PDB file of C-alpha atoms in Angstrom:
ATOM      1  CA  MET A 570     114.145 118.383  92.605  1.00  0.00           C
ATOM      2  CA  PRO A 571     112.842 119.740  89.115  1.00  0.00           C
ATOM      3  CA  SER A 572     114.258 123.032  88.195  1.00  0.00           C
ATOM      4  CA  VAL A 573     111.464 125.398  89.560  1.00  0.00           C
ATOM      5  CA  SER A 574     110.624 128.072  92.222  1.00  0.00           C
ATOM      6  CA  LEU A 575     107.400 127.659  93.776  1.00  0.00           C
ATOM      7  CA  PRO A 576     105.164 130.784  93.630  1.00  0.00           C
ATOM      8  CA  LYS A 577     105.366 133.087  97.413  1.00  0.00           C
ATOM      9  CA  LEU A 578     102.204 132.480  99.288  1.00  0.00           C
ATOM     10  CA  SER A 579     100.583 133.404 102.800  1.00  0.00           C
ATOM     11  CA  LEU A 580      97.104 131.270 102.593  1.00  0.00           C
ATOM     12  CA  ILE A 581      98.260 128.374 100.492  1.00  0.00           C
ATOM     13  CA  LYS A 582     101.463 126.074 101.333  1.00  0.00           C
ATOM     14  CA  LEU A 583     103.272 124.130  98.594  1.00  0.00           C
ATOM     15  CA  GLU A 584     105.608 121.344  98.574  1.00  0.00           C
ATOM     16  CA  LEU A 585     106.991 119.726  95.217  1.00  0.00           C
ATOM     17  CA  PHE A 586     108.896 116.448  95.036  1.00  0.00           C
ATOM     18  CA  GLU A 587     111.465 115.447  92.651  1.00  0.00           C
ATOM     19  CA  ASN A 588     108.719 113.338  90.818  1.00  0.00           C
ATOM     20  CA  GLY A 589     107.113 116.501  90.190  1.00  0.00           C
ATOM     21  CA  VAL A 590     104.215 115.631  92.962  1.00  0.00           C
ATOM     22  CA  LEU A 591     103.153 118.398  93.387  1.00  0.00           C
ATOM     23  CA  VAL A 592     100.959 119.520  96.998  1.00  0.00           C
ATOM     24  CA  MET A 593      99.215 122.097  97.680  1.00  0.00           C
ATOM     25  CA  ALA A 594      97.474 122.807 101.202  1.00  0.00           C
ATOM     26  CA  PHE A 595      94.621 125.527 102.141  1.00  0.00           C
ATOM     27  CA  ASN A 596      96.863 126.589 105.116  1.00  0.00           C
ATOM     28  CA  ARG A 597      94.029 128.865 107.549  1.00  0.00           C
ATOM     29  CA  PRO A 598      93.205 126.088 109.870  1.00  0.00           C
ATOM     30  CA  LYS A 599      91.773 127.743 112.282  1.00  0.00           C
ATOM     31  CA  HIS A 600      88.913 129.208 110.238  1.00  0.00           C
ATOM     32  CA  MET A 601      88.440 125.471 108.957  1.00  0.00           C
ATOM     33  CA  ASN A 602      90.252 126.889 105.366  1.00  0.00           C
ATOM     34  CA  SER A 603      87.859 129.336 104.408  1.00  0.00           C
ATOM     35  CA  MET A 604      88.490 131.463 101.552  1.00  0.00           C
ATOM     36  CA  LEU A 605      89.404 135.343 101.638  1.00  0.00           C
ATOM     37  CA  PRO A 606      88.852 136.681  98.672  1.00  0.00           C
ATOM     38  CA  GLU A 607      92.435 136.442  98.355  1.00  0.00           C
ATOM     39  CA  SER A 608      92.764 132.977  98.611  1.00  0.00           C
ATOM     40  CA  TYR A 609      91.064 132.789  95.132  1.00  0.00           C
ATOM     41  CA  CYS A 610      93.819 135.292  93.838  1.00  0.00           C
ATOM     42  CA  GLU A 611      96.857 132.853  94.899  1.00  0.00           C
ATOM     43  CA  TRP A 612      94.839 129.347  93.690  1.00  0.00           C
ATOM     44  CA  LYS A 613      94.623 131.086  91.006  1.00  0.00           C
ATOM     45  CA  ARG A 614      98.574 131.435  90.808  1.00  0.00           C
ATOM     46  CA  VAL A 615      99.617 128.204  91.379  1.00  0.00           C
ATOM     47  CA  MET A 616      96.740 127.286  89.143  1.00  0.00           C
ATOM     48  CA  GLU A 617      99.235 129.057  86.595  1.00  0.00           C
ATOM     49  CA  PHE A 618     102.149 128.208  87.491  1.00  0.00           C
ATOM     50  CA  VAL A 619     101.130 124.840  87.209  1.00  0.00           C
ATOM     51  CA  HIS A 620      99.571 125.165  83.141  1.00  0.00           C
ATOM     52  CA  ALA A 621     103.898 127.567  82.644  1.00  0.00           C
ATOM     53  CA  SER A 622     105.132 124.137  84.362  1.00  0.00           C
ATOM     54  CA  VAL A 623     104.141 121.345  82.554  1.00  0.00           C
ATOM     55  CA  GLY A 624     106.852 118.446  82.001  1.00  0.00           C
ATOM     56  CA  ASP A 625     107.800 119.909  86.180  1.00  0.00           C
ATOM     57  CA  ILE A 626     104.466 119.453  87.338  1.00  0.00           C
ATOM     58  CA  ARG A 627     103.214 116.055  86.584  1.00  0.00           C
ATOM     59  CA  VAL A 628     100.041 115.921  89.525  1.00  0.00           C
ATOM     60  CA  LEU A 629      98.689 118.406  91.500  1.00  0.00           C
ATOM     61  CA  VAL A 630      97.303 116.918  95.224  1.00  0.00           C
ATOM     62  CA  VAL A 631      94.810 119.726  96.471  1.00  0.00           C
ATOM     63  CA  THR A 632      94.251 119.012 100.579  1.00  0.00           C
ATOM     64  CA  GLY A 633      93.256 121.438 103.765  1.00  0.00           C
ATOM     65  CA  SER A 634      95.923 122.195 106.830  1.00  0.00           C
ATOM     66  CA  GLY A 635      94.339 121.174 110.157  1.00  0.00           C
ATOM     67  CA  LYS A 636      90.220 119.645 110.426  1.00  0.00           C
ATOM     68  CA  ALA A 637      89.081 120.771 107.103  1.00  0.00           C
ATOM     69  CA  TYR A 638      89.806 120.784 103.686  1.00  0.00           C
ATOM     70  CA  SER A 639      88.116 124.065 102.925  1.00  0.00           C
ATOM     71  CA  ALA A 640      85.187 125.795 104.680  1.00  0.00           C
ATOM     72  CA  GLY A 641      84.310 127.660 101.421  1.00  0.00           C
ATOM     73  CA  GLN A 642      84.114 131.767 100.906  1.00  0.00           C
ATOM     74  CA  ASP A 643      85.162 133.636 104.163  1.00  0.00           C
ATOM     75  CA  LEU A 644      81.626 135.592 104.285  1.00  0.00           C
ATOM     76  CA  SER A 645      82.999 137.886 107.097  1.00  0.00           C
ATOM     77  CA  GLY A 646      86.070 138.268 105.325  1.00  0.00           C
ATOM     78  CA  ALA A 647      84.330 139.622 101.971  1.00  0.00           C
ATOM     79  CA  LYS A 648      83.413 143.063 103.405  1.00  0.00           C
ATOM     80  CA  ILE A 649      84.100 145.230 100.301  1.00  0.00           C
ATOM     81  CA  PRO A 650      86.881 148.348 101.653  1.00  0.00           C
ATOM     82  CA  ALA A 651      86.463 151.595 102.813  1.00  0.00           C
ATOM     83  CA  GLY A 652      86.238 154.391  99.639  1.00  0.00           C
ATOM     84  CA  GLN A 653      85.845 151.411  97.178  1.00  0.00           C
ATOM     85  CA  ASP A 654      83.448 151.248  94.698  1.00  0.00           C
ATOM     86  CA  GLU A 655      81.292 148.091  95.933  1.00  0.00           C
ATOM     87  CA  LYS A 656      80.645 146.902  92.286  1.00  0.00           C
ATOM     88  CA  GLN A 657      83.734 147.309  90.398  1.00  0.00           C
ATOM     89  CA  VAL A 658      85.364 145.604  93.509  1.00  0.00           C
ATOM     90  CA  MET A 659      82.130 142.187  93.716  1.00  0.00           C
ATOM     91  CA  TRP A 660      83.614 141.799  89.114  1.00  0.00           C
ATOM     92  CA  GLN A 661      87.435 142.009  90.145  1.00  0.00           C
ATOM     93  CA  ARG A 662      86.461 139.219  92.719  1.00  0.00           C
ATOM     94  CA  ARG A 663      83.889 137.397  89.729  1.00  0.00           C
ATOM     95  CA  ASN A 664      86.513 137.196  86.983  1.00  0.00           C
ATOM     96  CA  ASP A 665      89.280 136.289  90.162  1.00  0.00           C
ATOM     97  CA  THR A 666      86.916 132.693  90.537  1.00  0.00           C
ATOM     98  CA  CYS A 667      85.610 132.735  86.939  1.00  0.00           C
ATOM     99  CA  ASP A 668      89.857 133.100  85.646  1.00  0.00           C
ATOM    100  CA  LEU A 669      90.509 129.834  88.423  1.00  0.00           C
ATOM    101  CA  THR A 670      87.636 127.802  87.869  1.00  0.00           C
ATOM    102  CA  LYS A 671      88.786 127.786  83.896  1.00  0.00           C
ATOM    103  CA  LEU A 672      92.669 126.831  84.892  1.00  0.00           C
ATOM    104  CA  LEU A 673      90.965 124.097  86.828  1.00  0.00           C
ATOM    105  CA  ILE A 674      88.847 122.759  84.013  1.00  0.00           C
ATOM    106  CA  THR A 675      91.711 123.016  81.639  1.00  0.00           C
ATOM    107  CA  SER A 676      94.431 122.031  84.320  1.00  0.00           C
ATOM    108  CA  PRO A 677      97.071 120.308  81.443  1.00  0.00           C
ATOM    109  CA  VAL A 678      98.170 118.330  84.933  1.00  0.00           C
ATOM    110  CA  PRO A 679      95.371 115.702  87.415  1.00  0.00           C
ATOM    111  CA  ILE A 680      94.584 116.933  90.337  1.00  0.00           C
ATOM    112  CA  ILE A 681      93.969 114.244  93.288  1.00  0.00           C
ATOM    113  CA  GLY A 682      92.141 116.207  95.644  1.00  0.00           C
ATOM    114  CA  ALA A 683      92.804 114.627  99.255  1.00  0.00           C
ATOM    115  CA  ILE A 684      89.844 115.623 101.717  1.00  0.00           C
ATOM    116  CA  ASN A 685      90.546 115.950 104.895  1.00  0.00           C
ATOM    117  CA  GLY A 686      87.427 117.321 106.477  1.00  0.00           C
ATOM    118  CA  PRO A 687      84.200 119.454 105.412  1.00  0.00           C
ATOM    119  CA  ALA A 688      84.179 120.416 102.202  1.00  0.00           C
ATOM    120  CA  ILE A 689      81.729 123.650 101.662  1.00  0.00           C
ATOM    121  CA  GLY A 690      80.769 125.274  98.737  1.00  0.00           C
ATOM    122  CA  TYR A 691      83.271 126.873  96.475  1.00  0.00           C
ATOM    123  CA  GLY A 692      85.606 124.148  98.422  1.00  0.00           C
ATOM    124  CA  CYS A 693      82.822 121.897  97.269  1.00  0.00           C
ATOM    125  CA  THR A 694      82.096 122.141  93.846  1.00  0.00           C
ATOM    126  CA  THR A 695      85.263 122.589  92.263  1.00  0.00           C
ATOM    127  CA  LEU A 696      85.618 118.994  93.776  1.00  0.00           C
ATOM    128  CA  ALA A 697      84.104 117.884  90.352  1.00  0.00           C
ATOM    129  CA  LEU A 698      86.654 119.697  88.339  1.00  0.00           C
ATOM    130  CA  PHE A 699      89.566 117.228  89.401  1.00  0.00           C
ATOM    131  CA  ASP A 700      90.611 113.814  88.266  1.00  0.00           C
ATOM    132  CA  LEU A 701      90.335 111.826  91.473  1.00  0.00           C
ATOM    133  CA  LEU A 702      89.058 112.090  95.506  1.00  0.00           C
ATOM    134  CA  VAL A 703      90.650 110.421  98.080  1.00  0.00           C
ATOM    135  CA  SER A 704      88.304 111.247 101.276  1.00  0.00           C
ATOM    136  CA  VAL A 705      88.570 110.744 105.542  1.00  0.00           C
ATOM    137  CA  ASP A 706      85.919 108.695 105.885  1.00  0.00           C
ATOM    138  CA  THR A 707      84.708 111.031 108.358  1.00  0.00           C
ATOM    139  CA  ALA A 708      84.205 114.216 105.655  1.00  0.00           C
ATOM    140  CA  VAL A 709      81.051 115.794 104.757  1.00  0.00           C
ATOM    141  CA  PHE A 710      79.746 118.283 101.547  1.00  0.00           C
ATOM    142  CA  ARG A 711      77.572 120.618 101.534  1.00  0.00           C
ATOM    143  CA  THR A 712      76.497 124.089  98.885  1.00  0.00           C
ATOM    144  CA  PRO A 713      74.443 126.228 101.704  1.00  0.00           C
ATOM    145  CA  PHE A 714      73.894 128.347  98.288  1.00  0.00           C
ATOM    146  CA  ALA A 715      70.295 128.769  99.060  1.00  0.00           C
ATOM    147  CA  GLU A 716      70.526 129.588 102.643  1.00  0.00           C
ATOM    148  CA  LEU A 717      72.917 133.024 101.177  1.00  0.00           C
ATOM    149  CA  ALA A 718      70.258 133.347  98.409  1.00  0.00           C
ATOM    150  CA  PHE A 719      73.517 132.775  95.876  1.00  0.00           C
ATOM    151  CA  CYS A 720      73.564 130.156  92.650  1.00  0.00           C
ATOM    152  CA  PRO A 721      75.765 127.238  92.084  1.00  0.00           C
ATOM    153  CA  GLU A 722      78.660 128.136  90.582  1.00  0.00           C
ATOM    154  CA  GLY A 723      82.815 125.640  90.526  1.00  0.00           C
ATOM    155  CA  CYS A 724      80.702 124.902  87.387  1.00  0.00           C
ATOM    156  CA  SER A 725      78.235 122.416  89.983  1.00  0.00           C
ATOM    157  CA  SER A 726      74.483 123.165  87.765  1.00  0.00           C
ATOM    158  CA  VAL A 727      75.758 120.734  85.203  1.00  0.00           C
ATOM    159  CA  THR A 728      78.760 118.372  87.474  1.00  0.00           C
ATOM    160  CA  PHE A 729      76.820 117.783  90.541  1.00  0.00           C
ATOM    161  CA  PRO A 730      73.422 116.748  88.571  1.00  0.00           C
ATOM    162  CA  ARG A 731      75.983 114.150  85.656  1.00  0.00           C
ATOM    163  CA  ILE A 732      77.926 112.907  88.917  1.00  0.00           C
ATOM    164  CA  LEU A 733      74.950 112.126  91.367  1.00  0.00           C
ATOM    165  CA  GLY A 734      71.960 112.122  89.184  1.00  0.00           C
ATOM    166  CA  PRO A 735      69.162 115.474  89.299  1.00  0.00           C
ATOM    167  CA  ALA A 736      67.084 114.752  93.055  1.00  0.00           C
ATOM    168  CA  ILE A 737      70.746 114.559  95.262  1.00  0.00           C
ATOM    169  CA  ALA A 738      72.192 117.811  92.638  1.00  0.00           C
ATOM    170  CA  ASN A 739      69.150 120.388  93.451  1.00  0.00           C
ATOM    171  CA  ASP A 740      69.316 118.914  97.419  1.00  0.00           C
ATOM    172  CA  MET A 741      72.655 119.512  97.783  1.00  0.00           C
ATOM    173  CA  LEU A 742      72.402 122.732  95.679  1.00  0.00           C
ATOM    174  CA  LEU A 743      68.611 124.369  95.868  1.00  0.00           C
ATOM    175  CA  PHE A 744      68.235 122.375  99.941  1.00  0.00           C
ATOM    176  CA  GLY A 745      71.793 122.887 101.243  1.00  0.00           C
ATOM    177  CA  LYS A 746      71.177 118.843 101.923  1.00  0.00           C
ATOM    178  CA  THR A 747      74.749 118.027 104.089  1.00  0.00           C
ATOM    179  CA  MET A 748      76.030 114.395 102.013  1.00  0.00           C
ATOM    180  CA  SER A 749      78.314 112.210 104.301  1.00  0.00           C
ATOM    181  CA  ALA A 750      81.507 111.008 102.568  1.00  0.00           C
ATOM    182  CA  LYS A 751      79.752 107.649 102.590  1.00  0.00           C
ATOM    183  CA  GLU A 752      77.158 108.760 100.803  1.00  0.00           C
ATOM    184  CA  MET A 753      78.925 110.542  97.888  1.00  0.00           C
ATOM    185  CA  TYR A 754      81.111 107.177  97.988  1.00  0.00           C
ATOM    186  CA  GLN A 755      78.902 105.239  97.220  1.00  0.00           C
ATOM    187  CA  ARG A 756      77.374 108.232  94.174  1.00  0.00           C
ATOM    188  CA  GLY A 757      80.578 107.705  92.486  1.00  0.00           C
ATOM    189  CA  PHE A 758      81.616 111.548  93.529  1.00  0.00           C
ATOM    190  CA  ILE A 759      84.800 109.773  95.446  1.00  0.00           C
ATOM    191  CA  ALA A 760      87.018 107.244  94.349  1.00  0.00           C
ATOM    192  CA  ARG A 761      88.250 106.112  97.691  1.00  0.00           C
ATOM    193  CA  LEU A 762      87.615 106.522 101.312  1.00  0.00           C
ATOM    194  CA  THR A 763      90.591 106.019 103.793  1.00  0.00           C
ATOM    195  CA  GLN A 764      90.962 106.809 108.504  1.00  0.00           C
ATOM    196  CA  PRO A 765      92.062 109.697 108.749  1.00  0.00           C
ATOM    197  CA  ASP A 766      95.491 108.647 109.090  1.00  0.00           C
ATOM    198  CA  GLU A 767      96.118 107.004 106.071  1.00  0.00           C
ATOM    199  CA  LEU A 768      94.998 110.058 103.526  1.00  0.00           C
ATOM    200  CA  MET A 769      98.375 111.286 103.010  1.00  0.00           C
ATOM    201  CA  PRO A 770      99.870 107.983 102.784  1.00  0.00           C
ATOM    202  CA  VAL A 771      96.785 106.588  99.891  1.00  0.00           C
ATOM    203  CA  THR A 772      97.064 110.107  98.174  1.00  0.00           C
ATOM    204  CA  MET A 773     100.816 110.153  97.855  1.00  0.00           C
ATOM    205  CA  LYS A 774     100.745 107.094  96.243  1.00  0.00           C
ATOM    206  CA  LEU A 775      98.178 107.096  93.502  1.00  0.00           C
ATOM    207  CA  ALA A 776      99.978 110.710  92.613  1.00  0.00           C
ATOM    208  CA  ASN A 777     103.475 108.650  92.259  1.00  0.00           C
ATOM    209  CA  THR A 778     102.218 106.272  90.015  1.00  0.00           C
ATOM    210  CA  LEU A 779     100.741 109.008  87.911  1.00  0.00           C
ATOM    211  CA  ALA A 780     103.943 110.517  87.555  1.00  0.00           C
ATOM    212  CA  SER A 781     105.685 107.093  87.287  1.00  0.00           C
ATOM    213  CA  ARG A 782     103.725 106.957  84.240  1.00  0.00           C
ATOM    214  CA  SER A 783     103.688 108.491  80.774  1.00  0.00           C
ATOM    215  CA  ALA A 784     102.987 111.034  80.583  1.00  0.00           C
ATOM    216  CA  VAL A 785     101.891 112.182  76.972  1.00  0.00           C
ATOM    217  CA  ALA A 786      99.570 108.349  77.604  1.00  0.00           C
ATOM    218  CA  ILE A 787      97.986 110.561  81.110  1.00  0.00           C
ATOM    219  CA  ARG A 788      97.398 113.665  79.339  1.00  0.00           C
ATOM    220  CA  GLU A 789      96.218 111.963  75.754  1.00  0.00           C
ATOM    221  CA  SER A 790      93.843 109.977  77.889  1.00  0.00           C
ATOM    222  CA  ARG A 791      92.661 112.490  79.969  1.00  0.00           C
ATOM    223  CA  VAL A 792      91.491 114.491  76.598  1.00  0.00           C
ATOM    224  CA  LEU A 793      89.356 111.253  76.015  1.00  0.00           C
ATOM    225  CA  ILE A 794      88.290 111.123  79.070  1.00  0.00           C
ATOM    226  CA  ARG A 795      86.626 114.451  79.316  1.00  0.00           C
ATOM    227  CA  ASN A 796      86.452 114.936  75.254  1.00  0.00           C
ATOM    228  CA  GLN A 797      86.079 119.054  74.046  1.00  0.00           C
ATOM    229  CA  GLU A 798      83.106 118.939  73.524  1.00  0.00           C
ATOM    230  CA  PHE A 799      82.121 118.601  77.926  1.00  0.00           C
ATOM    231  CA  MET A 800      85.151 121.045  77.997  1.00  0.00           C
ATOM    232  CA  ASP A 801      83.542 123.894  75.684  1.00  0.00           C
ATOM    233  CA  GLU A 802      80.575 123.193  77.989  1.00  0.00           C
ATOM    234  CA  LEU A 803      81.786 123.910  81.372  1.00  0.00           C
ATOM    235  CA  LEU A 804      83.558 126.764  80.121  1.00  0.00           C
ATOM    236  CA  ARG A 805      80.759 127.983  78.820  1.00  0.00           C
ATOM    237  CA  VAL A 806      79.174 127.055  82.501  1.00  0.00           C
ATOM    238  CA  ASN A 807      81.311 129.073  84.088  1.00  0.00           C
ATOM    239  CA  GLU A 808      80.940 132.527  82.900  1.00  0.00           C
ATOM    240  CA  ARG A 809      76.696 132.110  83.427  1.00  0.00           C
ATOM    241  CA  GLU A 810      77.571 130.723  87.158  1.00  0.00           C
ATOM    242  CA  MET A 811      80.064 133.657  87.057  1.00  0.00           C
ATOM    243  CA  ASP A 812      77.767 136.537  85.963  1.00  0.00           C
ATOM    244  CA  GLU A 813      74.721 134.982  87.736  1.00  0.00           C
ATOM    245  CA  LEU A 814      76.645 135.209  91.367  1.00  0.00           C
ATOM    246  CA  TYR A 815      78.005 138.355  90.450  1.00  0.00           C
ATOM    247  CA  ARG A 816      74.801 139.638  89.964  1.00  0.00           C
ATOM    248  CA  ARG A 817      73.896 137.736  93.261  1.00  0.00           C
ATOM    249  CA  MET A 818      76.261 139.022  95.567  1.00  0.00           C
ATOM    250  CA  ILE A 819      75.596 142.615  94.151  1.00  0.00           C
ATOM    251  CA  SER A 820      72.172 142.109  95.478  1.00  0.00           C
ATOM    252  CA  GLU A 821      69.935 143.162  98.672  1.00  0.00           C
ATOM    253  CA  ASP A 822      67.935 139.662  99.240  1.00  0.00           C
ATOM    254  CA  ALA A 823      72.191 137.862  99.380  1.00  0.00           C
ATOM    255  CA  LYS A 824      72.832 141.277 102.269  1.00  0.00           C
ATOM    256  CA  GLN A 825      69.828 140.193 103.854  1.00  0.00           C
ATOM    257  CA  ALA A 826      70.148 136.385 103.444  1.00  0.00           C
ATOM    258  CA  ILE A 827      74.246 137.079 105.038  1.00  0.00           C
ATOM    259  CA  ALA A 828      72.810 139.296 107.666  1.00  0.00           C
ATOM    260  CA  ARG A 829      70.366 136.572 108.804  1.00  0.00           C
ATOM    261  CA  VAL A 830      72.493 133.697 108.960  1.00  0.00           C
ATOM    262  CA  PHE A 831      75.461 136.287 111.083  1.00  0.00           C
ATOM    263  CA  ALA A 832      73.041 136.570 112.979  1.00  0.00           C
ATOM    264  CA  SER A 833      72.066 132.701 113.664  1.00  0.00           C
ATOM    265  CA  LEU A 834      75.390 132.432 114.694  1.00  0.00           C
ATOM    266  CA  GLN A 835      75.859 135.489 116.955  1.00  0.00           C
ATOM    267  CA  ALA A 836      72.136 133.612 118.608  1.00  0.00           C
ATOM    268  CA  LYS A 837      74.058 130.082 118.856  1.00  0.00           C
ATOM    269  CA  ARG A 838      77.629 131.677 120.450  1.00  0.00           C
ATOM    270  CA  THR A 839      75.835 133.061 122.829  1.00  0.00           C
ATOM    271  CA  SER A 840      73.505 130.886 124.054  1.00  0.00           C
ATOM    272  CA  THR A 841      76.225 128.147 124.337  1.00  0.00           C
ATOM    273  CA  LYS A 842      78.146 130.700 126.770  1.00  0.00           C
ATOM    274  CA  PRO A 843      78.283 129.024 130.220  1.00  0.00           C
ATOM    275  CA  LYS A 844      75.591 130.718 132.785  1.00  0.00           C
ATOM    276  CA  ILE A 845      76.949 132.314 136.200  1.00  0.00           C
TER     277      ILE A 845
END
C-alpha cells in the first residue's frame, strides 16, 4: 500500500489500492450525487492530493455511488447563507470551481471515468477533460445550461465541439439535448460501453494495466497527446467560462429561470400524487 494518508471527506469516498490506483466516488446517492458547494471543495482536495502524490498515485478512477454518476450542481443546496454577501459567496464558489477545473486539466496522472448512470451539468462537461471514459449503456448525458440561464463550463465550450462536432455540441450546450451512452460512444466521447455489472471490473482492469506500465512513458505520452498549446487554451477558456458563469449566477434572469425550474418540478410532484 502506498505510504500516503487519504483526505478525510464526507461527500466523496476514496479507496487507494496497492498498485497506486485511486478510486474516487461521489457519495450522495439519494440525491443522484448532485454537487453541493462543499462537493466542489472536496473534489478540489482530492485533485490537490493527486497532484501532491505523484509516484504514489498512478491512476485516478472517478465514478458515482448508487445509480447516478453525478447530477451536477444541486441548486436546492446552493442558496446563499443568511447574512452573507451574495456576490462574495458566488465569487468564492466561482474560484473553487475554476481551481478544480484547472487541477483536472493539469492532472499529473491519467483519469478514467466510470460512468455508472446519468451525468449532468458539471458532472458531464468535466468528463471531456478525462483520459478515458467507460460507461454503462444506460447512462445519459445532459447540459441544461440555457434552461437555467447559465453558460457552458468545465471547458465544454471548446472540448464539446472538438470531440462531438459543432452541431451536437450546440444541441447539448444551447438546447439541452439529452444524449444516450450509445450516441456518445458513436461520437467518440466514450471509449468503452459495458453492462452495469461489468463497469467496475472493466474499468479497474484498464486502470491496473496503466498502473503496471512505465510511469514516465505514460506521462510523456499524455504530454504529447494533449500538447502544451491545447492545455494553455483550456486554462484560458476555463477562466473565461467561469467569469461569465459568475455573472450569470448573480443575474436576475438566472434566478427567474431557476425559480421556473423548481416550480415545474413541484407541479410534477403534485400531479403524480395519488388521487383519493
